[in-house]
Amino acid sequence: KEAFFTPGSRDSSVRLWDLRQEAALGVLPVPNHSPPAVSFDPDGLIFATAMSDASSRSVRLYDMRSYAKGPFTTFNLAGPPVVFHHLTFSSDGKTILLPSASEAIDLIDAFDGNLLNTFSGHVNTRGLMLEATFTPDGQFVLSGSEDGTVHVWHAESGQEVAVLQGHNAPTMAVRWSPTHMLAASACMNSLLCMWIPRADGGASGGP
């Protein structure tokens, strides 16, 4: 599964690539929609797209083995149109995290599309492409913020448990190490911060 990737394109299409080949395996057009966000599930068998048109937003699921037939299910999400810049499956594949250009991050059920939680409190008045991610165990969600902070929520309850300060520019990227109790965040002025979680729910770290 590591050989495949599926980037969304500004021409409102999804391209499926095999790193071992020069040409794309396939192109999935999604006309009249915003550029789609795309991600594989943990097993690499399913990939999801998130996008909006002029009046609605949706998530579509494709089977890697039969993607040319179109999505096997589509979740029509509540709310006004919004630009999704990426999406992320939880490590168990049961939920999907949907960061967007708004000041809300949605968590939906990967099997029926029901909204499980909406995380807020971070700042994104400029509609930036702020990244959000799960911790490896799926229990917490981290997101960057326009004010240079990193926000942490409990995934199930939606409660904000920590606000980490270390950047002086919008925090655009946040990632969790797959093998260590360590998170990293990066901001628009190229500053990288490393964070180690504490037992009280906070984190120690900085540039």
Tab-separated table of C-alpha atoms in Angstrom:
chain	number	residue	atom	x	y	z
A	1	LYS	CA	0.000	0.000	0.000
A	2	GLU	CA	2.975	2.331	0.507
A	3	ALA	CA	3.492	2.380	-3.276
A	4	PHE	CA	0.254	4.277	-3.992
A	5	PHE	CA	-0.821	7.848	-3.392
A	6	THR	CA	-3.817	9.895	-4.495
A	7	PRO	CA	-3.378	13.692	-4.611
A	8	GLY	CA	-6.273	16.031	-5.220
A	9	SER	CA	-5.845	18.544	-8.026
A	10	ARG	CA	-6.847	22.166	-8.567
A	11	ASP	CA	-8.707	21.031	-11.704
A	12	SER	CA	-11.178	19.224	-9.389
A	13	SER	CA	-9.899	15.727	-10.045
A	14	VAL	CA	-8.176	12.933	-8.141
A	15	ARG	CA	-5.197	11.133	-9.642
A	16	LEU	CA	-4.129	7.680	-8.549
A	17	TRP	CA	-0.386	7.101	-8.765
A	18	ASP	CA	1.875	4.089	-8.360
A	19	LEU	CA	5.401	5.147	-7.377
A	20	ARG	CA	6.768	2.327	-9.521
A	21	GLN	CA	5.238	3.760	-12.702
A	22	GLU	CA	5.638	7.062	-14.542
A	23	ALA	CA	2.025	7.510	-15.643
A	24	ALA	CA	-1.034	7.896	-13.407
A	25	LEU	CA	-3.086	4.720	-13.005
A	26	GLY	CA	-6.319	6.644	-13.248
A	27	VAL	CA	-8.033	10.028	-13.058
A	28	LEU	CA	-11.316	10.571	-11.219
A	29	PRO	CA	-12.987	13.814	-12.283
A	30	VAL	CA	-15.193	15.610	-9.742
A	31	PRO	CA	-16.505	18.561	-11.798
A	32	ASN	CA	-18.138	21.603	-10.217
A	33	HIS	CA	-16.484	20.924	-6.870
A	34	SER	CA	-13.673	22.496	-4.897
A	35	PRO	CA	-10.283	20.772	-5.179
A	36	PRO	CA	-10.772	17.515	-3.261
A	37	ALA	CA	-8.895	16.406	-0.172
A	38	VAL	CA	-7.876	12.747	-0.374
A	39	SER	CA	-6.564	10.089	2.011
A	40	PHE	CA	-6.223	6.308	2.290
A	41	ASP	CA	-7.586	4.306	5.199
A	42	PRO	CA	-4.987	2.549	7.436
A	43	ASP	CA	-5.189	-0.691	5.416
A	44	GLY	CA	-4.673	1.042	2.082
A	45	LEU	CA	-7.786	-0.583	0.602
A	46	ILE	CA	-10.151	2.385	0.745
A	47	PHE	CA	-9.546	6.020	-0.089
A	48	ALA	CA	-11.802	8.932	0.744
A	49	THR	CA	-12.340	12.314	-0.873
A	50	ALA	CA	-13.821	15.397	0.785
A	51	MET	CA	-15.114	18.318	-1.292
A	52	SER	CA	-17.779	20.991	-1.657
A	53	ASP	CA	-19.837	22.335	-4.517
A	54	ALA	CA	-21.802	25.599	-4.614
A	55	SER	CA	-24.347	24.449	-2.052
A	56	SER	CA	-23.173	21.355	-0.190
A	57	ARG	CA	-20.264	19.308	1.131
A	58	SER	CA	-19.637	15.578	0.877
A	59	VAL	CA	-17.249	12.709	1.553
A	60	ARG	CA	-16.961	9.854	-0.946
A	61	LEU	CA	-15.415	6.436	-0.312
A	62	TYR	CA	-13.741	4.407	-3.075
A	63	ASP	CA	-12.543	0.826	-3.137
A	64	MET	CA	-8.956	0.748	-4.369
A	65	ARG	CA	-9.728	-2.427	-6.338
A	66	SER	CA	-12.685	-0.928	-8.235
A	67	TYR	CA	-12.275	2.858	-8.032
A	68	ALA	CA	-13.134	3.280	-11.738
A	69	LYS	CA	-16.727	2.295	-10.934
A	70	GLY	CA	-17.079	5.363	-8.739
A	71	PRO	CA	-17.622	5.697	-4.990
A	72	PHE	CA	-19.295	2.816	-3.191
A	73	THR	CA	-20.804	5.267	-0.712
A	74	THR	CA	-21.254	9.026	-0.392
A	75	PHE	CA	-21.844	10.966	2.816
A	76	ASN	CA	-23.666	14.266	2.325
A	77	LEU	CA	-22.589	16.433	5.233
A	78	ALA	CA	-24.566	19.172	6.941
A	79	GLY	CA	-23.402	22.764	6.787
A	80	PRO	CA	-22.493	25.346	4.148
A	81	PRO	CA	-19.841	24.744	1.471
A	82	VAL	CA	-16.278	24.835	2.762
A	83	VAL	CA	-12.840	24.062	1.366
A	84	PHE	CA	-11.376	20.843	2.780
A	85	HIS	CA	-7.607	20.913	2.428
A	86	HIS	CA	-6.973	17.425	3.775
A	87	LEU	CA	-8.637	14.572	5.654
A	88	THR	CA	-7.303	11.870	7.964
A	89	PHE	CA	-8.516	8.438	9.025
A	90	SER	CA	-8.026	7.388	12.636
A	91	SER	CA	-5.587	4.524	13.199
A	92	ASP	CA	-8.454	2.019	13.563
A	93	GLY	CA	-10.172	3.320	10.415
A	94	LYS	CA	-13.428	4.010	12.243
A	95	THR	CA	-13.467	7.811	12.072
A	96	ILE	CA	-12.433	10.544	9.646
A	97	LEU	CA	-11.068	13.955	10.658
A	98	LEU	CA	-12.030	16.836	8.354
A	99	PRO	CA	-10.008	20.053	8.807
A	100	SER	CA	-11.119	22.895	6.581
A	101	ALA	CA	-10.602	26.556	5.817
A	102	SER	CA	-13.176	27.391	8.509
A	103	GLU	CA	-12.783	27.614	12.291
A	104	ALA	CA	-14.316	24.171	12.828
A	105	ILE	CA	-12.849	20.678	12.474
A	106	ASP	CA	-15.396	17.893	12.007
A	107	LEU	CA	-15.052	14.272	13.094
A	108	ILE	CA	-17.351	11.832	11.311
A	109	ASP	CA	-18.067	8.119	11.498
A	110	ALA	CA	-16.258	6.376	8.627
A	111	PHE	CA	-19.066	3.844	8.201
A	112	ASP	CA	-22.209	5.985	8.140
A	113	GLY	CA	-20.948	9.584	7.879
A	114	ASN	CA	-22.649	10.717	11.076
A	115	LEU	CA	-21.092	13.744	12.758
A	116	LEU	CA	-19.429	12.649	16.003
A	117	ASN	CA	-17.784	15.889	17.103
A	118	THR	CA	-16.832	19.379	16.006
A	119	PHE	CA	-13.623	20.821	17.435
A	120	SER	CA	-13.293	24.584	17.805
A	121	GLY	CA	-11.305	27.126	19.757
A	122	HIS	CA	-8.415	27.535	17.337
A	123	VAL	CA	-8.211	30.625	15.133
A	124	ASN	CA	-8.547	30.577	11.344
A	125	THR	CA	-10.096	33.879	10.277
A	126	ARG	CA	-7.907	33.964	7.143
A	127	GLY	CA	-9.041	30.591	5.819
A	128	LEU	CA	-5.558	29.082	6.063
A	129	MET	CA	-4.740	25.440	5.332
A	130	LEU	CA	-4.149	24.507	8.966
A	131	GLU	CA	-3.330	20.846	9.451
A	132	ALA	CA	-4.997	18.637	12.052
A	133	THR	CA	-4.115	15.093	13.055
A	134	PHE	CA	-4.861	12.256	15.458
A	135	THR	CA	-2.528	10.900	18.083
A	136	PRO	CA	-1.533	7.311	17.155
A	137	ASP	CA	-4.090	5.832	19.565
A	138	GLY	CA	-6.857	8.030	18.136
A	139	GLN	CA	-7.774	9.443	21.553
A	140	PHE	CA	-6.729	13.044	20.879
A	141	VAL	CA	-6.812	15.528	18.016
A	142	LEU	CA	-4.182	18.224	17.418
A	143	SER	CA	-4.532	21.271	15.199
A	144	GLY	CA	-2.536	24.315	14.277
A	145	SER	CA	-3.921	27.819	14.702
A	146	GLU	CA	-3.563	31.213	13.062
A	147	ASP	CA	-2.296	32.710	16.336
A	148	GLY	CA	0.697	30.343	16.483
A	149	THR	CA	-0.710	27.928	19.072
A	150	VAL	CA	-1.375	24.194	18.874
A	151	HIS	CA	-4.737	23.041	20.206
A	152	VAL	CA	-5.408	19.592	21.635
A	153	TRP	CA	-8.878	18.043	22.105
A	154	HIS	CA	-10.139	14.747	23.465
A	155	ALA	CA	-11.537	13.019	20.369
A	156	GLU	CA	-14.533	11.350	22.009
A	157	SER	CA	-15.715	14.144	24.298
A	158	GLY	CA	-14.633	17.092	22.128
A	159	GLN	CA	-13.211	18.819	25.207
A	160	GLU	CA	-10.146	20.972	24.660
A	161	VAL	CA	-7.413	19.715	26.981
A	162	ALA	CA	-4.386	21.846	26.088
A	163	VAL	CA	-3.215	24.900	24.140
A	164	LEU	CA	0.509	24.744	23.371
A	165	GLN	CA	2.468	27.951	22.811
A	166	GLY	CA	5.780	28.093	20.992
A	167	HIS	CA	5.239	29.736	17.594
A	168	ASN	CA	5.032	33.410	16.620
A	169	ALA	CA	3.324	32.809	13.260
A	170	PRO	CA	0.367	30.655	12.083
A	171	THR	CA	0.970	27.000	12.915
A	172	MET	CA	0.380	25.299	9.578
A	173	ALA	CA	1.499	21.705	10.182
A	174	VAL	CA	1.189	19.281	13.096
A	175	ARG	CA	2.322	15.660	13.070
A	176	TRP	CA	2.632	12.902	15.636
A	177	SER	CA	5.522	10.460	15.596
A	178	PRO	CA	4.304	6.935	14.719
A	179	THR	CA	6.898	5.344	17.010
A	180	HIS	CA	7.573	7.797	19.871
A	181	MET	CA	5.577	9.905	22.347
A	182	LEU	CA	6.495	13.020	20.414
A	183	ALA	CA	4.658	15.582	18.292
A	184	ALA	CA	6.041	18.206	15.929
A	185	SER	CA	4.553	21.487	14.715
A	186	ALA	CA	5.751	23.984	12.125
A	187	CYS	CA	4.684	27.556	11.421
A	188	MET	CA	4.830	29.971	8.495
A	189	ASN	CA	8.193	31.404	9.543
A	190	SER	CA	9.773	27.904	9.308
A	191	LEU	CA	10.091	27.412	13.075
A	192	LEU	CA	9.813	23.766	14.156
A	193	CYS	CA	8.652	22.863	17.680
A	194	MET	CA	8.796	19.439	19.322
A	195	TRP	CA	6.322	18.445	22.049
A	196	ILE	CA	6.360	15.671	24.672
A	197	PRO	CA	2.976	14.996	26.363
A	198	ARG	CA	2.623	15.221	30.156
A	199	ALA	CA	0.409	13.168	32.426
A	200	ASP	CA	-1.786	16.208	33.194
A	201	GLY	CA	-2.825	16.522	29.538
A	202	GLY	CA	-0.413	19.292	28.617
A	203	ALA	CA	2.887	19.036	26.808
A	204	SER	CA	6.444	20.186	27.306
A	205	GLY	CA	8.522	21.456	24.426
A	206	GLY	CA	9.381	24.316	22.139
A	207	PRO	CA	11.686	25.297	19.315
